Amino acid sequence: MQQNYFNPEIELASREYLHALQSARLIKMVENCYNNVPFYKKKFDEIGLLPADIKSIDDITKLPFTVKQDLRDNYPFGLFAVPREQLIRIHASSGTTGKQTVVGYTQHDIDIWAEGAARAIAAAGGKKGDYIHVSYGYGLFTGGLGLHYGAEKLGATAIPVSAGNTNRQMQILQDFGSDIICCTPSYAMFIGESLKAAGIDSSKLPLRAGIFGAEAWSENMRREIEKSLNIKAYDIYGLSEIAGPGVSYECCEQTGMHICEDYFYPEVVDPETLQPLPDGQFGELVFTCIGKEALPLVRYRTRDITALSHEKCACGRTLVKMLKPKGRSDDMLIIRGVNVFPSQVEHIILSLGMEPNYQIVVDRINNLDVMTVKIEMSDSLFSDSVRQVEDQENRIKAAMQATLGVSAKIKLVEPRSLPRSEGKAVRVIDNRQI
Amino acid sequence: MAIQQISVFVENKPGRLADITAFLAEGGIGIRAFSIADTTDFGILRLIVSDTQKAAQVLKNAGVAVSITEVVGISIPDVTGSFAKVVKILADAGENVEYAYAFLTPEAGHAYVIVRVDDNAKATAVLKDNGISVIDESAVL
């Protein structure tokens, strides 16, 4: 069977070679951080660590961790290690209290991110001459541009359809003959259903594979997508802090996602003790950006819970695999690919002058995430007029959409009706069965 | 002249209306008239009660969201076309009727109608000018 490597020199490299490469890159990175990022110099000084103390990748455990709050505290550009004129791209993802997490890229950073995405597309069977139909959103979100640059790096033809306008998606699938589609798994389901509703036989389409990520999905969903679109469905993982989609990707074996560990060095640690865990044990995934220039994050805690496997894969790749993340170690929700923090919802409610008595309920209805925000009715919100109460609901709804970037249903409930345990409200009920 | 109405937020779930009316009964509050407006998710129960302030206190203590509004009460003869005439007068005066409800009266041959408009004083004046009998709170309590 054809194994579809984009960069066999790295993807099939011996562990010894990778160890040497990672060691050299970590040493260089730590020097860069120490000399160019005051935040890291201070952190290293605090624990008495000098760049010279890092002699190989095995010394990585001597380094301090970085968390999302550090990015917020240094918003927007405080953690960048290069002068502004070297940045060629900025992306951002939603954070709490409306403040975004901002990431920057040099030309080199864009190249390595594109390399990761190209490896992912190749592993899904993509090659020169293929049409890569990118239905992730283009914009500050890394999904669209990530796969786009990956497709171009591979030498394939990128079709930047972006998300939404399903009729146009279906038309392009038919008229252009897209070979591989990239989007969120829930949108893939939706496209499959729309094709069926439109009477279009997916087995007649040239489409052969899909690369789906940016939100949690199950094996069941994989089978449903594969059936409805008549394709093979591949998982992809990434986060903007590290690069974007293509940090890791699934191969034909579909037993985990190979991490581009030549650039993004992974560890799995116990989220409580922060001690590294051996292969096979679930813990929090941590990345060190050993090959990046603009935002070289040191031991960045992703909050994703997964396990690593260094066993050689049947596909031939030696790159370490991570399992599909099975949850998060914080309260962040991923709704249709968008990060949502309960604190953001709380901030919106407070900014509208309401009491923060709310509950977020997430369901998966027809394979789409549906977020409902229940808010307790108060005398200030209430009126004898249905129209005025509905106006209030719509005002809250519009504020949620504007700030979160994802729609929420608003349900006003009676005062003191939301459950509270030990005086603390239960803020999130996630009913999704993934 | 205006009549005080108490509005109550009611979630659409079984037993909720029973709870609210029970709170009023336990508080010794009599219901003179009511109407319910409903949407998919919630309803608004609007009441004219024997003691509006006490009702509001009782319901707030029970954790219910309430709102007090002044509405206009009208007495009309129980004759075909009476209500049509009232609505026409208000429409001609540019007063929008947000909602209205009627109830039986101790006054034989008449019905009482509660209307919610934007400007009570203006509506009252225009109705009176047209010979419509506007009632005060004492008539319904």
GROMACS .gro file of C-alpha atoms in nm, chain A residues 4-197:
model
  194
    4ASN     CA    1   0.188   0.882   0.125
    5TYR     CA    2   0.477   1.056   0.302
    6PHE     CA    3   0.541   1.424   0.241
    7ASN     CA    4   0.881   1.431   0.410
    8PRO     CA    5   1.006   1.072   0.454
    9GLU     CA    6   1.345   1.192   0.579
   10ILE     CA    7   1.173   1.315   0.896
   11GLU     CA    8   0.859   1.105   0.905
   12LEU     CA    9   1.062   0.782   0.885
   13ALA     CA   10   1.369   0.907   1.073
   14SER     CA   11   1.535   0.690   1.336
   15ARG     CA   12   1.468   0.781   1.698
   16GLU     CA   13   1.840   0.857   1.739
   17TYR     CA   14   1.830   1.108   1.455
   18LEU     CA   15   1.516   1.272   1.598
   19HIS     CA   16   1.675   1.289   1.944
   20ALA     CA   17   1.980   1.469   1.806
   21LEU     CA   18   1.766   1.705   1.600
   22GLN     CA   19   1.536   1.784   1.892
   23SER     CA   20   1.830   1.839   2.126
   24ALA     CA   21   1.999   2.083   1.891
   25ARG     CA   22   1.675   2.272   1.835
   26LEU     CA   23   1.585   2.289   2.205
   27ILE     CA   24   1.927   2.433   2.293
   28LYS     CA   25   1.889   2.700   2.026
   29MET     CA   26   1.533   2.774   2.132
   30VAL     CA   27   1.617   2.819   2.499
   31GLU     CA   28   1.893   3.064   2.407
   32ASN     CA   29   1.647   3.253   2.189
   33CYS     CA   30   1.390   3.268   2.469
   34TYR     CA   31   1.648   3.379   2.724
   35ASN     CA   32   1.790   3.652   2.504
   36ASN     CA   33   1.478   3.779   2.333
   37VAL     CA   34   1.174   3.720   2.556
   38PRO     CA   35   1.194   3.911   2.887
   39PHE     CA   36   0.909   3.694   3.024
   40TYR     CA   37   1.120   3.379   2.982
   41LYS     CA   38   1.443   3.539   3.103
   42LYS     CA   39   1.263   3.632   3.424
   43LYS     CA   40   1.114   3.285   3.460
   44PHE     CA   41   1.449   3.114   3.400
   45ASP     CA   42   1.626   3.353   3.640
   46GLU     CA   43   1.369   3.280   3.909
   47ILE     CA   44   1.461   2.912   3.910
   48GLY     CA   45   1.831   2.979   3.850
   49LEU     CA   46   1.829   2.818   3.507
   50LEU     CA   47   2.086   2.922   3.248
   51PRO     CA   48   2.065   2.834   2.879
   52ALA     CA   49   2.386   2.634   2.922
   53ASP     CA   50   2.203   2.399   3.161
   54ILE     CA   51   2.006   2.263   2.866
   55LYS     CA   52   2.232   2.012   2.694
   56SER     CA   53   1.983   1.783   2.525
   57ILE     CA   54   1.610   1.729   2.479
   58ASP     CA   55   1.621   1.514   2.794
   59ASP     CA   56   1.677   1.834   2.995
   60ILE     CA   57   1.337   1.966   2.889
   61THR     CA   58   1.192   1.876   3.230
   62LYS     CA   59   1.414   2.143   3.387
   63LEU     CA   60   1.218   2.411   3.204
   64PRO     CA   61   0.917   2.591   3.348
   65PHE     CA   62   0.566   2.554   3.205
   66THR     CA   63   0.374   2.815   3.008
   67VAL     CA   64  -0.004   2.852   3.034
   68LYS     CA   65  -0.269   3.036   2.834
   69GLN     CA   66  -0.289   3.303   3.104
   70ASP     CA   67   0.073   3.395   3.028
   71LEU     CA   68  -0.033   3.479   2.673
   72ARG     CA   69  -0.319   3.689   2.806
   73ASP     CA   70  -0.096   3.866   3.058
   74ASN     CA   71   0.139   3.959   2.776
   75TYR     CA   72  -0.140   4.051   2.533
   76PRO     CA   73  -0.106   4.111   2.249
   77PHE     CA   74   0.258   4.080   2.143
   78GLY     CA   75   0.456   4.052   2.468
   79LEU     CA   76   0.583   3.696   2.418
   80PHE     CA   77   0.713   3.743   2.065
   81ALA     CA   78   1.083   3.669   2.028
   82VAL     CA   79   1.142   3.855   1.703
   83PRO     CA   80   1.124   4.222   1.600
   84ARG     CA   81   0.787   4.323   1.457
   85GLU     CA   82   0.919   4.358   1.103
   86GLN     CA   83   0.995   3.986   1.093
   87LEU     CA   84   0.633   3.891   1.156
   88ILE     CA   85   0.447   3.806   0.838
   89ARG     CA   86   0.121   3.681   0.991
   90ILE     CA   87  -0.095   3.719   1.301
   91HIS     CA   88  -0.371   3.482   1.408
   92ALA     CA   89  -0.588   3.491   1.718
   93SER     CA   90  -0.826   3.266   1.904
   94SER     CA   91  -1.098   3.355   2.150
   95GLY     CA   92  -1.006   3.380   2.514
   96THR     CA   93  -1.186   3.467   2.836
   97THR     CA   94  -1.345   3.806   2.900
   98GLY     CA   95  -1.334   3.883   2.532
   99LYS     CA   96  -0.956   3.902   2.523
  100GLN     CA   97  -0.807   3.700   2.242
  101THR     CA   98  -0.494   3.487   2.241
  102VAL     CA   99  -0.271   3.639   1.978
  103VAL     CA  100  -0.005   3.442   1.792
  104GLY     CA  101   0.251   3.558   1.537
  105TYR     CA  102   0.452   3.388   1.266
  106THR     CA  103   0.773   3.459   1.077
  107GLN     CA  104   0.817   3.326   0.723
  108HIS     CA  105   0.996   3.026   0.874
  109ASP     CA  106   0.706   2.964   1.115
  110ILE     CA  107   0.451   2.973   0.833
  111ASP     CA  108   0.672   2.730   0.639
  112ILE     CA  109   0.689   2.475   0.920
  113TRP     CA  110   0.318   2.504   0.991
  114ALA     CA  111   0.246   2.452   0.620
  115GLU     CA  112   0.484   2.153   0.631
  116GLY     CA  113   0.278   1.997   0.911
  117ALA     CA  114  -0.045   2.053   0.720
  118ALA     CA  115   0.116   1.917   0.401
  119ARG     CA  116   0.222   1.601   0.587
  120ALA     CA  117  -0.138   1.567   0.706
  121ILE     CA  118  -0.285   1.603   0.358
  122ALA     CA  119  -0.029   1.361   0.213
  123ALA     CA  120  -0.105   1.109   0.488
  124ALA     CA  121  -0.471   1.129   0.386
  125GLY     CA  122  -0.367   1.039   0.031
  126GLY     CA  123  -0.337   1.390  -0.108
  127LYS     CA  124  -0.088   1.456  -0.385
  128LYS     CA  125   0.006   1.701  -0.660
  129GLY     CA  126  -0.285   1.764  -0.892
  130ASP     CA  127  -0.550   1.702  -0.627
  131TYR     CA  128  -0.816   1.957  -0.551
  132ILE     CA  129  -0.809   2.032  -0.179
  133HIS     CA  130  -1.146   2.178  -0.082
  134VAL     CA  131  -1.090   2.389   0.232
  135SER     CA  132  -1.417   2.452   0.416
  136TYR     CA  133  -1.265   2.566   0.742
  137GLY     CA  134  -1.324   2.933   0.813
  138TYR     CA  135  -1.059   3.169   0.676
  139GLY     CA  136  -0.961   3.451   0.906
  140LEU     CA  137  -0.805   3.489   1.249
  141PHE     CA  138  -0.899   3.124   1.308
  142THR     CA  139  -0.609   2.905   1.190
  143GLY     CA  140  -0.824   2.634   1.026
  144GLY     CA  141  -0.872   2.776   0.678
  145LEU     CA  142  -0.531   2.926   0.610
  146GLY     CA  143  -0.358   2.630   0.778
  147LEU     CA  144  -0.491   2.369   0.539
  148HIS     CA  145  -0.469   2.615   0.250
  149TYR     CA  146  -0.095   2.663   0.289
  150GLY     CA  147  -0.053   2.290   0.349
  151ALA     CA  148  -0.226   2.213   0.019
  152GLU     CA  149  -0.005   2.460  -0.167
  153LYS     CA  150   0.310   2.331   0.003
  154LEU     CA  151   0.217   1.983  -0.114
  155GLY     CA  152   0.177   2.116  -0.467
  156ALA     CA  153  -0.194   2.035  -0.473
  157THR     CA  154  -0.463   2.282  -0.576
  158ALA     CA  155  -0.619   2.467  -0.284
  159ILE     CA  156  -0.983   2.570  -0.319
  160PRO     CA  157  -1.047   2.830  -0.047
  161VAL     CA  158  -1.422   2.780  -0.015
  162SER     CA  159  -1.423   2.874   0.355
  163ALA     CA  160  -1.710   2.772   0.586
  164GLY     CA  161  -2.080   2.818   0.520
  165ASN     CA  162  -2.295   2.856   0.209
  166THR     CA  163  -2.359   2.484   0.180
  167ASN     CA  164  -2.517   2.511  -0.165
  168ARG     CA  165  -2.193   2.652  -0.299
  169GLN     CA  166  -1.997   2.378  -0.118
  170MET     CA  167  -2.208   2.116  -0.294
  171GLN     CA  168  -2.177   2.286  -0.629
  172ILE     CA  169  -1.797   2.300  -0.604
  173LEU     CA  170  -1.778   1.939  -0.490
  174GLN     CA  171  -1.966   1.845  -0.807
  175ASP     CA  172  -1.837   2.094  -1.064
  176PHE     CA  173  -1.470   2.116  -0.963
  177GLY     CA  174  -1.450   1.754  -0.851
  178SER     CA  175  -1.281   1.816  -0.514
  179ASP     CA  176  -1.058   1.524  -0.413
  180ILE     CA  177  -1.014   1.598  -0.042
  181ILE     CA  178  -1.232   1.812   0.183
  182CYS     CA  179  -1.107   1.979   0.503
  183CYS     CA  180  -1.354   2.112   0.762
  184THR     CA  181  -1.492   2.051   1.109
  185PRO     CA  182  -1.647   1.703   1.146
  186SER     CA  183  -1.985   1.851   1.231
  187TYR     CA  184  -1.982   2.053   0.911
  188ALA     CA  185  -1.884   1.739   0.717
  189MET     CA  186  -2.191   1.569   0.861
  190PHE     CA  187  -2.401   1.866   0.760
  191ILE     CA  188  -2.268   1.865   0.405
  192GLY     CA  189  -2.340   1.491   0.383
  193GLU     CA  190  -2.698   1.546   0.495
  194SER     CA  191  -2.738   1.839   0.257
  195LEU     CA  192  -2.614   1.630  -0.036
  196LYS     CA  193  -2.865   1.362   0.049
  197ALA     CA  194  -3.147   1.615   0.082
   0.00000   0.00000   0.00000
